[in-house]
CSV table of C-alpha atoms and ligand atoms in Angstrom, one decimal:
chain,number,residue,atom,x,y,z
E,1,UNK,CA,-53.4,80.6,-141.3
E,2,UNK,CA,-52.6,77.6,-139.3
E,3,UNK,CA,-54.9,77.1,-136.3
E,4,UNK,CA,-53.8,75.4,-133.1
E,5,UNK,CA,-55.0,71.9,-132.6
E,6,UNK,CA,-56.5,73.2,-129.4
E,7,UNK,CA,-59.1,75.2,-131.3
E,8,UNK,CA,-59.3,73.2,-134.5
E,9,UNK,CA,-61.5,70.6,-132.8
E,10,UNK,CA,-63.2,73.0,-130.4
E,11,UNK,CA,-66.9,73.3,-130.8
E,12,UNK,CA,-68.7,76.6,-130.0
E,13,UNK,CA,-71.4,76.7,-127.4
E,14,UNK,CA,-74.6,75.2,-128.8
E,15,UNK,CA,-76.7,77.1,-126.3
E,16,UNK,CA,-75.4,80.4,-127.5
E,17,UNK,CA,-75.6,79.2,-131.2
E,18,UNK,CA,-79.3,78.4,-130.8
E,19,UNK,CA,-80.0,81.7,-129.2
E,20,UNK,CA,-78.2,83.5,-132.0
E,21,UNK,CA,-80.1,81.4,-134.7
E,22,UNK,CA,-83.5,82.2,-133.1
E,23,UNK,CA,-82.6,85.9,-133.0
E,24,UNK,CA,-81.6,85.8,-136.7
E,25,UNK,CA,-84.9,84.1,-137.7
E,26,UNK,CA,-86.8,86.7,-135.7
E,27,UNK,CA,-84.9,89.5,-137.4
E,28,UNK,CA,-86.1,87.9,-140.7
E,29,UNK,CA,-89.7,88.3,-139.5
E,30,UNK,CA,-90.3,84.7,-138.4
E,31,UNK,CA,-92.4,84.3,-135.3
E,32,UNK,CA,-90.0,82.1,-133.4
E,33,UNK,CA,-90.6,81.1,-129.8
E,34,UNK,CA,-87.3,81.0,-128.0
E,35,UNK,CA,-86.8,78.1,-125.6
E,36,UNK,CA,-83.1,78.1,-126.4
E,37,UNK,CA,-81.3,80.6,-124.1
E,38,UNK,CA,-80.7,80.0,-120.5
E,39,UNK,CA,-81.4,83.6,-119.9
E,40,UNK,CA,-84.1,85.2,-117.6
E,41,UNK,CA,-86.6,87.3,-119.4
E,42,UNK,CA,-86.7,89.8,-116.5
E,43,UNK,CA,-84.9,93.1,-116.8
E,44,UNK,CA,-82.0,93.9,-114.4
E,45,UNK,CA,-83.4,95.8,-111.4
E,46,UNK,CA,-83.3,99.5,-111.8
E,47,UNK,CA,-81.3,100.3,-108.7
E,48,UNK,CA,-78.5,98.2,-110.1
E,49,UNK,CA,-78.5,100.1,-113.4
E,50,UNK,CA,-78.6,103.3,-111.4
E,51,UNK,CA,-75.4,102.5,-109.5
E,52,UNK,CA,-73.6,101.6,-112.7
E,53,UNK,CA,-74.6,104.9,-114.3
E,54,UNK,CA,-73.5,106.9,-111.3
E,55,UNK,CA,-70.2,105.0,-111.2
E,56,UNK,CA,-69.7,105.9,-114.9
E,57,UNK,CA,-70.6,109.5,-114.3
E,58,UNK,CA,-68.2,109.6,-111.3
E,59,UNK,CA,-65.4,108.5,-113.6
E,60,UNK,CA,-64.8,104.9,-112.5
E,61,UNK,CA,-63.3,104.2,-115.9
E,62,UNK,CA,-59.8,103.2,-115.0
E,63,UNK,CA,-58.2,99.8,-114.1
E,64,UNK,CA,-59.4,98.2,-110.9
E,65,UNK,CA,-57.9,95.4,-108.9
E,66,UNK,CA,-57.9,92.1,-111.0
E,67,UNK,CA,-59.9,89.9,-108.6
E,68,UNK,CA,-62.5,92.7,-107.9
E,69,UNK,CA,-62.6,95.7,-105.7
E,70,UNK,CA,-62.3,95.1,-101.9
E,71,UNK,CA,-65.9,96.2,-101.5
E,72,UNK,CA,-67.3,93.8,-104.1
E,73,UNK,CA,-65.2,90.9,-102.8
E,74,UNK,CA,-66.4,91.7,-99.3
E,75,UNK,CA,-70.1,91.9,-100.4
E,76,UNK,CA,-69.7,88.4,-102.0
E,77,UNK,CA,-67.8,86.9,-99.1
E,78,UNK,CA,-70.5,88.2,-96.7
E,79,UNK,CA,-73.2,86.7,-98.7
E,80,UNK,CA,-71.4,83.4,-99.0
E,81,UNK,CA,-70.9,83.4,-95.2
E,82,UNK,CA,-74.5,84.2,-94.3
E,83,UNK,CA,-76.5,82.6,-97.0
E,84,UNK,CA,-74.3,79.7,-97.9
E,85,UNK,CA,-72.6,79.0,-94.6
E,86,UNK,CA,-69.1,79.0,-96.2
E,87,UNK,CA,-66.4,80.2,-93.9
E,88,UNK,CA,-64.6,82.6,-96.2
E,89,UNK,CA,-63.1,86.1,-96.4
E,90,UNK,CA,-62.9,88.7,-99.2
E,91,UNK,CA,-59.5,87.5,-100.3
E,92,UNK,CA,-60.9,84.0,-101.1
E,93,UNK,CA,-63.2,85.5,-103.7
E,94,UNK,CA,-62.3,86.1,-107.4
E,95,UNK,CA,-64.7,88.0,-109.6
E,96,UNK,CA,-64.6,87.0,-113.3
E,97,UNK,CA,-66.3,87.7,-116.6
E,98,UNK,CA,-69.3,85.5,-115.7
E,99,UNK,CA,-69.4,82.2,-113.8
E,100,UNK,CA,-68.4,80.7,-117.2
E,101,UNK,CA,-65.0,82.5,-117.1
E,102,UNK,CA,-64.7,81.7,-113.3
E,103,UNK,CA,-65.2,78.0,-114.1
E,104,UNK,CA,-62.8,78.1,-117.0
E,105,UNK,CA,-60.1,79.6,-114.7
E,106,UNK,CA,-60.8,77.1,-112.0
E,107,UNK,CA,-60.1,74.3,-114.4
E,108,UNK,CA,-56.9,76.0,-115.6
E,109,UNK,CA,-55.8,76.2,-112.0
E,110,UNK,CA,-56.7,72.6,-110.9
E,111,UNK,CA,-56.3,70.3,-113.9
E,112,UNK,CA,-53.0,68.9,-115.1
E,113,UNK,CA,-52.5,66.9,-118.4
E,114,UNK,CA,-53.9,63.4,-117.8
E,115,UNK,CA,-56.0,64.3,-114.8
E,116,UNK,CA,-59.6,63.2,-114.7
E,117,UNK,CA,-62.5,65.4,-113.9
E,118,UNK,CA,-65.8,63.6,-113.0
E,119,UNK,CA,-68.8,65.4,-114.4
E,120,UNK,CA,-72.3,64.2,-113.5
E,121,UNK,CA,-74.3,64.1,-116.7
E,122,UNK,CA,-76.5,65.4,-118.2
E,123,UNK,CA,-74.3,68.5,-117.6
E,124,UNK,CA,-73.9,72.0,-118.8
E,125,UNK,CA,-72.2,71.7,-122.2
E,126,UNK,CA,-69.3,74.1,-121.3
E,127,UNK,CA,-67.7,71.9,-118.6
E,128,UNK,CA,-66.2,69.4,-121.1
E,129,UNK,CA,-64.4,72.0,-123.3
E,130,UNK,CA,-63.1,73.7,-120.1
E,131,UNK,CA,-61.7,70.5,-118.7
E,132,UNK,CA,-60.2,69.5,-122.1
E,133,UNK,CA,-58.6,72.9,-122.8
E,134,UNK,CA,-56.9,72.5,-119.4
E,135,UNK,CA,-55.5,69.1,-120.7
E,136,UNK,CA,-57.8,67.0,-118.6
E,137,UNK,CA,-60.1,64.1,-119.4
E,138,UNK,CA,-63.8,64.2,-118.6
E,139,UNK,CA,-65.2,61.1,-116.9
E,140,UNK,CA,-68.9,61.2,-117.3
E,141,UNK,CA,-70.9,59.9,-114.4
E,142,UNK,CA,-74.3,59.3,-115.9
E,143,UNK,CA,-77.5,60.1,-114.1
E,144,UNK,CA,-80.1,59.8,-116.7
E,145,UNK,CA,-83.9,60.2,-116.7
E,146,UNK,CA,-84.4,56.7,-115.2
E,147,UNK,CA,-82.8,57.9,-112.0
E,148,UNK,CA,-84.6,61.3,-112.1
E,149,UNK,CA,-81.3,62.9,-113.3
E,150,UNK,CA,-79.8,62.4,-109.8
E,151,UNK,CA,-76.5,60.7,-109.2
E,152,UNK,CA,-76.2,58.3,-106.3
E,153,UNK,CA,-73.2,58.2,-103.9
E,154,UNK,CA,-72.4,54.7,-105.2
E,155,UNK,CA,-72.3,55.8,-108.8
E,156,UNK,CA,-70.2,58.8,-108.0
E,157,UNK,CA,-67.7,56.6,-106.0
E,158,UNK,CA,-67.5,54.2,-109.0
E,159,UNK,CA,-66.6,57.0,-111.3
E,160,UNK,CA,-63.7,58.3,-109.1
E,161,UNK,CA,-60.2,57.0,-109.5
E,162,UNK,CA,-56.8,57.9,-108.1
E,163,UNK,CA,-56.5,60.3,-111.1
E,164,UNK,CA,-59.6,62.2,-110.2
E,165,UNK,CA,-58.6,65.8,-109.6
E,166,UNK,CA,-62.0,67.3,-109.4
E,167,UNK,CA,-65.7,66.5,-109.4
E,168,UNK,CA,-68.2,69.0,-110.8
E,169,UNK,CA,-71.7,69.1,-109.2
E,170,UNK,CA,-74.4,71.5,-110.3
E,171,UNK,CA,-77.6,71.7,-108.3
E,172,UNK,CA,-80.1,73.1,-109.3
E,173,UNK,CA,-78.9,71.7,-112.6
E,174,UNK,CA,-78.6,72.8,-116.2
E,175,UNK,CA,-79.9,71.2,-118.5
E,176,UNK,CA,-82.0,68.9,-116.2
E,177,UNK,CA,-83.9,71.4,-114.1
E,178,UNK,CA,-83.4,69.1,-111.2
E,179,UNK,CA,-82.4,70.2,-107.7
E,180,UNK,CA,-81.1,67.9,-105.0
E,181,UNK,CA,-82.1,67.8,-101.4
E,182,UNK,CA,-79.6,68.7,-98.7
E,183,UNK,CA,-79.3,65.1,-97.6
E,184,UNK,CA,-78.5,64.1,-101.2
E,185,UNK,CA,-75.8,66.7,-101.6
E,186,UNK,CA,-74.3,65.7,-98.2
E,187,UNK,CA,-74.1,62.1,-99.2
E,188,UNK,CA,-72.3,63.0,-102.5
E,189,UNK,CA,-70.0,65.4,-100.7
E,190,UNK,CA,-69.1,62.6,-98.2
E,191,UNK,CA,-67.9,60.4,-101.2
E,192,UNK,CA,-65.7,63.3,-102.3
E,193,UNK,CA,-64.4,63.9,-98.8
E,194,UNK,CA,-63.4,60.2,-98.6
E,195,UNK,CA,-61.2,60.6,-101.7
E,196,UNK,CA,-57.6,61.7,-100.7
E,197,UNK,CA,-57.3,64.7,-103.0
E,198,UNK,CA,-60.2,65.5,-105.2
E,199,UNK,CA,-61.6,69.0,-105.2
E,200,UNK,CA,-65.3,69.6,-105.4
E,201,UNK,CA,-66.3,72.3,-107.9
E,202,UNK,CA,-69.9,73.2,-106.9
E,203,UNK,CA,-71.7,75.3,-109.5
E,204,UNK,CA,-74.5,77.0,-107.6
E,205,UNK,CA,-75.5,79.6,-110.2
E,206,UNK,CA,-79.1,78.6,-110.0
E,207,UNK,CA,-79.3,78.5,-106.1
E,208,UNK,CA,-82.0,81.1,-105.9
E,209,UNK,CA,-84.2,79.1,-108.3
E,210,UNK,CA,-85.4,76.1,-106.3
E,211,UNK,CA,-89.0,74.9,-106.2
E,212,UNK,CA,-90.1,73.1,-103.1
E,213,UNK,CA,-93.6,73.6,-104.5
E,214,UNK,CA,-92.7,70.9,-107.1
E,215,UNK,CA,-90.6,68.7,-104.7
E,216,UNK,CA,-90.7,69.6,-101.0
E,217,UNK,CA,-87.3,67.9,-100.4
E,218,UNK,CA,-85.3,70.2,-102.6
E,219,UNK,CA,-83.2,72.9,-101.1
E,220,UNK,CA,-80.2,75.1,-102.1
E,221,UNK,CA,-77.3,73.8,-100.0
E,222,UNK,CA,-73.6,74.5,-100.4
E,223,UNK,CA,-71.4,71.6,-99.8
E,224,UNK,CA,-68.6,74.1,-99.2
E,225,UNK,CA,-70.2,74.7,-95.8
E,226,UNK,CA,-69.4,71.2,-94.6
E,227,UNK,CA,-66.3,71.0,-92.4
E,228,UNK,CA,-65.2,67.8,-94.1
E,229,UNK,CA,-65.0,69.5,-97.5
E,230,UNK,CA,-64.6,73.2,-96.6
E,231,UNK,CA,-60.9,73.2,-97.6
E,232,UNK,CA,-61.5,71.3,-100.8
E,233,UNK,CA,-64.5,73.0,-102.4
E,234,UNK,CA,-64.5,75.8,-104.9
E,235,UNK,CA,-68.0,77.3,-105.1
E,236,UNK,CA,-69.1,79.1,-108.3
E,237,UNK,CA,-71.9,81.6,-108.5
E,238,UNK,CA,-72.8,84.9,-110.2
E,239,UNK,CA,-75.5,87.4,-110.9
E,240,UNK,CA,-76.6,86.2,-114.4
E,241,UNK,CA,-79.5,84.0,-113.4
E,242,UNK,CA,-80.7,85.2,-110.0
E,243,UNK,CA,-80.6,88.9,-110.7
E,244,UNK,CA,-81.3,88.8,-114.4
E,245,UNK,CA,-77.9,90.2,-115.3
E,246,UNK,CA,-76.6,87.8,-118.0
E,247,UNK,CA,-75.2,90.7,-120.1
E,248,UNK,CA,-73.3,92.3,-117.3
E,249,UNK,CA,-70.9,89.3,-117.1
E,250,UNK,CA,-70.4,89.0,-113.4
E,251,UNK,CA,-69.5,85.7,-111.8
E,252,UNK,CA,-67.2,84.5,-109.2
E,253,UNK,CA,-65.4,81.6,-107.5
E,254,UNK,CA,-64.9,81.3,-103.7
E,255,UNK,CA,-62.1,79.1,-102.6
E,256,UNK,CA,-61.1,79.4,-99.0
E,257,UNK,CA,-59.0,76.2,-98.9
E,258,UNK,CA,-55.2,76.2,-98.4
E,259,UNK,CA,-55.3,79.9,-97.4
E,260,UNK,CA,-57.0,80.8,-100.7
E,261,UNK,CA,-54.4,79.0,-102.9
E,262,UNK,CA,-56.9,78.6,-105.8
E,263,UNK,CA,-58.1,82.2,-105.5
E,264,UNK,CA,-54.5,83.4,-105.6
E,265,UNK,CA,-53.7,81.3,-108.7
E,266,UNK,CA,-56.9,82.4,-110.4
E,267,UNK,CA,-55.9,86.0,-109.7
E,268,UNK,CA,-52.4,85.5,-111.3
E,269,UNK,CA,-54.1,83.8,-114.3
E,270,UNK,CA,-56.7,86.5,-114.7
E,271,UNK,CA,-54.0,89.2,-114.4
E,272,UNK,CA,-52.6,87.8,-117.7
E,273,UNK,CA,-56.0,87.4,-119.2
E,274,UNK,CA,-58.8,89.9,-118.8
E,275,UNK,CA,-57.4,91.9,-115.9
E,276,UNK,CA,-61.0,91.7,-114.5
E,277,UNK,CA,-64.5,93.0,-115.1
E,278,UNK,CA,-65.1,96.6,-116.0
E,279,UNK,CA,-64.5,99.0,-113.1
E,280,UNK,CA,-67.9,100.8,-113.2
E,281,UNK,CA,-69.7,97.5,-113.0
E,282,UNK,CA,-68.1,96.6,-109.7
E,283,UNK,CA,-70.2,98.9,-107.4
E,284,UNK,CA,-73.4,97.9,-109.3
E,285,UNK,CA,-72.5,94.2,-108.8
E,286,UNK,CA,-71.9,94.9,-105.1
E,287,UNK,CA,-75.3,96.5,-104.8
E,288,UNK,CA,-76.9,93.6,-106.6
E,289,UNK,CA,-75.2,91.1,-104.3
E,290,UNK,CA,-76.3,93.0,-101.2
E,291,UNK,CA,-79.9,93.1,-102.4
E,292,UNK,CA,-80.1,89.6,-103.8
E,293,UNK,CA,-82.0,88.1,-100.8
E,294,UNK,CA,-84.7,90.8,-101.3
E,295,UNK,CA,-84.9,90.9,-105.1
E,296,UNK,CA,-84.6,87.4,-106.4
E,297,UNK,CA,-87.5,85.7,-104.4
E,298,UNK,CA,-90.0,87.5,-106.5
E,299,UNK,CA,-88.4,86.2,-109.7
E,300,UNK,CA,-88.2,82.7,-108.1
E,301,UNK,CA,-92.0,82.8,-107.4
E,302,UNK,CA,-92.7,83.5,-111.1
E,303,UNK,CA,-90.3,80.7,-112.3
E,304,UNK,CA,-91.9,78.2,-109.9
E,305,UNK,CA,-95.3,78.9,-111.5
E,306,UNK,CA,-93.7,78.4,-115.0
E,307,UNK,CA,-92.0,75.2,-113.8
E,308,UNK,CA,-95.4,73.7,-112.9
E,309,UNK,CA,-97.0,74.9,-116.1
E,310,UNK,CA,-94.2,73.4,-118.2
E,311,UNK,CA,-94.4,70.1,-116.4
E,312,UNK,CA,-98.1,69.9,-117.0
E,313,UNK,CA,-97.9,70.8,-120.7
E,314,UNK,CA,-95.0,68.5,-121.4
E,315,UNK,CA,-96.7,65.7,-119.4
E,316,UNK,CA,-99.5,65.9,-122.1
E,317,UNK,CA,-97.1,64.9,-124.9
E,318,UNK,CA,-97.3,61.1,-125.1
E,319,UNK,CA,-94.1,60.7,-127.1
E,320,UNK,CA,-92.1,62.6,-124.4
E,321,UNK,CA,-90.8,61.5,-121.1
E,322,UNK,CA,-90.2,64.4,-118.7
E,323,UNK,CA,-89.0,64.9,-115.1
E,324,UNK,CA,-90.9,67.9,-113.5
E,325,UNK,CA,-88.3,70.7,-113.0
E,326,UNK,CA,-87.6,71.4,-109.4
E,327,UNK,CA,-85.0,74.1,-110.0
E,328,UNK,CA,-83.4,76.4,-112.6
E,329,UNK,CA,-85.5,77.1,-115.7
E,330,UNK,CA,-85.0,74.0,-117.8
E,331,UNK,CA,-87.0,71.0,-118.7
E,332,UNK,CA,-85.2,68.1,-120.4
E,333,UNK,CA,-87.6,65.7,-122.0
E,334,UNK,CA,-86.6,62.5,-123.6
E,335,UNK,CA,-87.8,62.5,-127.2
E,336,UNK,CA,-86.4,59.1,-128.4
E,337,UNK,CA,-89.9,57.8,-129.2
E,338,UNK,CA,-89.9,60.3,-132.1
E,339,UNK,CA,-86.8,58.8,-133.8
E,340,UNK,CA,-87.4,57.0,-137.0
E,341,UNK,CA,-90.5,59.1,-137.8
E,342,UNK,CA,-90.9,61.6,-140.6
E,343,UNK,CA,-92.0,65.2,-140.1
E,344,UNK,CA,-94.7,67.0,-142.2
E,345,UNK,CA,-91.9,68.9,-143.8
E,346,UNK,CA,-90.3,65.6,-145.0
E,347,UNK,CA,-87.4,65.5,-142.5
E,348,UNK,CA,-86.4,62.2,-140.9
E,349,UNK,CA,-86.1,62.6,-137.2
E,350,UNK,CA,-83.1,60.4,-136.3
E,351,UNK,CA,-81.4,62.3,-133.5
E,352,UNK,CA,-82.1,65.1,-131.0
E,353,UNK,CA,-80.2,67.4,-133.3
E,354,UNK,CA,-82.5,66.5,-136.2
E,355,UNK,CA,-85.5,67.0,-133.9
E,356,UNK,CA,-84.3,70.5,-132.8
E,357,UNK,CA,-83.5,71.5,-136.4
E,358,UNK,CA,-86.9,70.3,-137.6
E,359,UNK,CA,-89.0,71.8,-134.8
E,360,UNK,CA,-87.3,75.2,-135.3
E,361,UNK,CA,-87.9,75.1,-139.1
E,362,UNK,CA,-91.4,73.6,-139.1
E,363,UNK,CA,-92.9,74.7,-135.8
E,364,UNK,CA,-90.8,77.8,-135.2
E,365,UNK,CA,-89.8,76.9,-131.7
E,366,UNK,CA,-86.1,77.0,-130.7
E,367,UNK,CA,-84.9,74.3,-128.3
E,368,UNK,CA,-81.4,72.9,-127.7
E,369,UNK,CA,-80.6,69.4,-128.7
E,370,UNK,CA,-79.3,67.1,-126.0
E,371,UNK,CA,-76.1,65.8,-127.6
E,372,UNK,CA,-73.6,68.3,-126.1
E,373,UNK,CA,-74.9,67.7,-122.6
E,374,UNK,CA,-73.3,64.2,-122.3
E,375,UNK,CA,-73.7,60.7,-123.7
E,376,UNK,CA,-76.7,60.0,-121.5
E,377,UNK,CA,-78.4,63.1,-122.8
E,378,UNK,CA,-78.4,62.2,-126.5
E,379,UNK,CA,-82.1,61.5,-126.8
E,380,UNK,CA,-83.2,64.6,-125.1
E,381,UNK,CA,-84.0,68.2,-125.9
E,382,UNK,CA,-83.6,71.2,-123.6
E,383,UNK,CA,-86.5,73.6,-123.1
E,384,UNK,CA,-85.5,76.8,-121.3
E,385,UNK,CA,-88.7,78.3,-119.8
E,386,UNK,CA,-87.3,81.7,-119.1
E,387,UNK,CA,-90.2,83.4,-120.9
E,388,UNK,CA,-93.9,84.3,-120.3
E,389,UNK,CA,-96.7,81.8,-119.5
E,390,UNK,CA,-98.3,82.8,-122.9
E,391,UNK,CA,-95.0,82.0,-124.8
E,392,UNK,CA,-94.7,78.7,-122.8
E,393,UNK,CA,-98.3,77.8,-123.8
E,394,UNK,CA,-97.9,78.7,-127.4
E,395,UNK,CA,-94.4,77.2,-127.8
E,396,UNK,CA,-95.2,73.8,-126.1
E,397,UNK,CA,-98.5,73.8,-127.9
E,398,UNK,CA,-96.7,74.1,-131.2
E,399,UNK,CA,-94.3,71.3,-130.2
E,400,UNK,CA,-97.1,69.1,-129.1
E,401,UNK,CA,-99.0,69.5,-132.4
E,402,UNK,CA,-95.9,69.0,-134.5
E,403,UNK,CA,-94.9,65.9,-132.5
E,404,UNK,CA,-98.4,64.4,-133.0
E,405,UNK,CA,-98.0,65.0,-136.7
E,406,UNK,CA,-94.9,62.8,-137.0
E,407,UNK,CA,-95.5,59.6,-138.9
C,1,PMP,N1,-73.0,77.4,-114.9
C,1,PMP,C1,-74.1,76.9,-115.4
C,1,PMP,C2,-74.6,75.6,-115.0
C,1,PMP,C3,-74.8,77.7,-116.4
C,1,PMP,O1,-76.0,77.2,-116.9
C,1,PMP,C4,-74.3,78.9,-116.8
C,1,PMP,C5,-75.1,79.7,-117.8
C,1,PMP,N2,-74.5,80.4,-118.7
C,1,PMP,C6,-73.1,79.4,-116.2
C,1,PMP,C7,-72.5,78.6,-115.3
C,1,PMP,C8,-72.4,80.6,-116.6
C,1,PMP,O2,-73.2,81.8,-116.5
C,1,PMP,P1,-72.5,83.2,-116.6
C,1,PMP,O3,-71.3,83.1,-117.3
C,1,PMP,O4,-73.5,84.0,-117.3
C,1,PMP,O5,-72.3,83.7,-115.2
C,2,LIG,N1,-75.8,78.8,-119.6
C,2,LIG,C1,-76.8,79.3,-120.4
C,2,LIG,C2,-77.4,78.2,-121.2
C,2,LIG,O1,-77.0,77.0,-120.9
C,2,LIG,C3,-76.4,80.5,-121.3
C,2,LIG,C4,-75.6,80.1,-122.5
C,2,LIG,C5,-74.2,79.6,-122.1
C,2,LIG,O2,-73.4,80.4,-121.5
C,2,LIG,O3,-74.0,78.4,-122.4
C,2,LIG,O4,-78.2,78.4,-122.1
């Protein structure tokens, strides 16, 4: 069969691949510590499961409105108004199969062939394929470890041209684990506001996971609340991370600008695509959204402790350079000092992919190699610390010992 050129060169998600590989090794009986998946280890709160079960029992098994039920869209809009300060209504919200699908649809709705989308890197590895599948070109705006993974307004301005259609910002960020301060986001937003047409796509999926304990300046702040950008911002969010609901596949975009033009376009697209998320999930998602402000702080507390532990343990590895995570659940150490060395198992470590492969095979720790997160991320590995303190200690202990044995 002949495959389209669109998919022939398409790479699958490396984060999902590492997660699957670690699970397969565990199924073979290997004692693998998984730092691969960007997936909270907590279980979904019981009350959310309860609402979904009741909805199933009550027969909510037929088609529902494509962009989500009015109740779910209103629950999300109310949260975005009160928590995020975004002036929006239910009709500006489109619920999709995870924030991943929402982001994919946003790119389909905004990007024309030849358009440029500025992505601050290191960045989540799915943005590039999403932009490219929409026919656009990714312009990487590098913010590497030397600048603490934070882009400056000057660098952002330099990356934007008259072909820039959109800029993707993601704070707290995957894979860097870095959150910006409100002032920093405002300064970046001002650059975008200065551009005549660019849309800001603000991926705020980790907004509940910010650690002022690590850096007192950091804060979850939505640029879509700024009057200068309110009409030109699409905000992405979902329940995967903050409510430990990755497998439920609930995410959304909020786009109040131009009388909800992007939300309407997304709804048309989605009506030809998935028709929307499962009907009996919708009331459970609404319950989760309404309880988020009460439920997720406890998880945040635990992640903040893990962030400090990870920073301390990685700080003890001389061959690594690490920025202490101030948000999300990732650390993104630079491992270039290991390149050119040989492992006890006889592997030559010449890239972060080789590092990740060897550390999985020889130390039984799954990490994601930096390559797919952007050019500036090549010499890094991503450690997702969405697991217990004991697993963190064991896993980083194994990495440290293995790294020390490289010659
Ligand atoms: N954005 C970022 C930055 C992410 O790390 C993820 C993780 N998968 C997503 C969006 C999408 O999450 P989901 O599709 O599970 O809502
Ligand atoms: N976003 C998470 C990660 O980066 C989940 C996997 C994915 O969707 O890419 O690990």
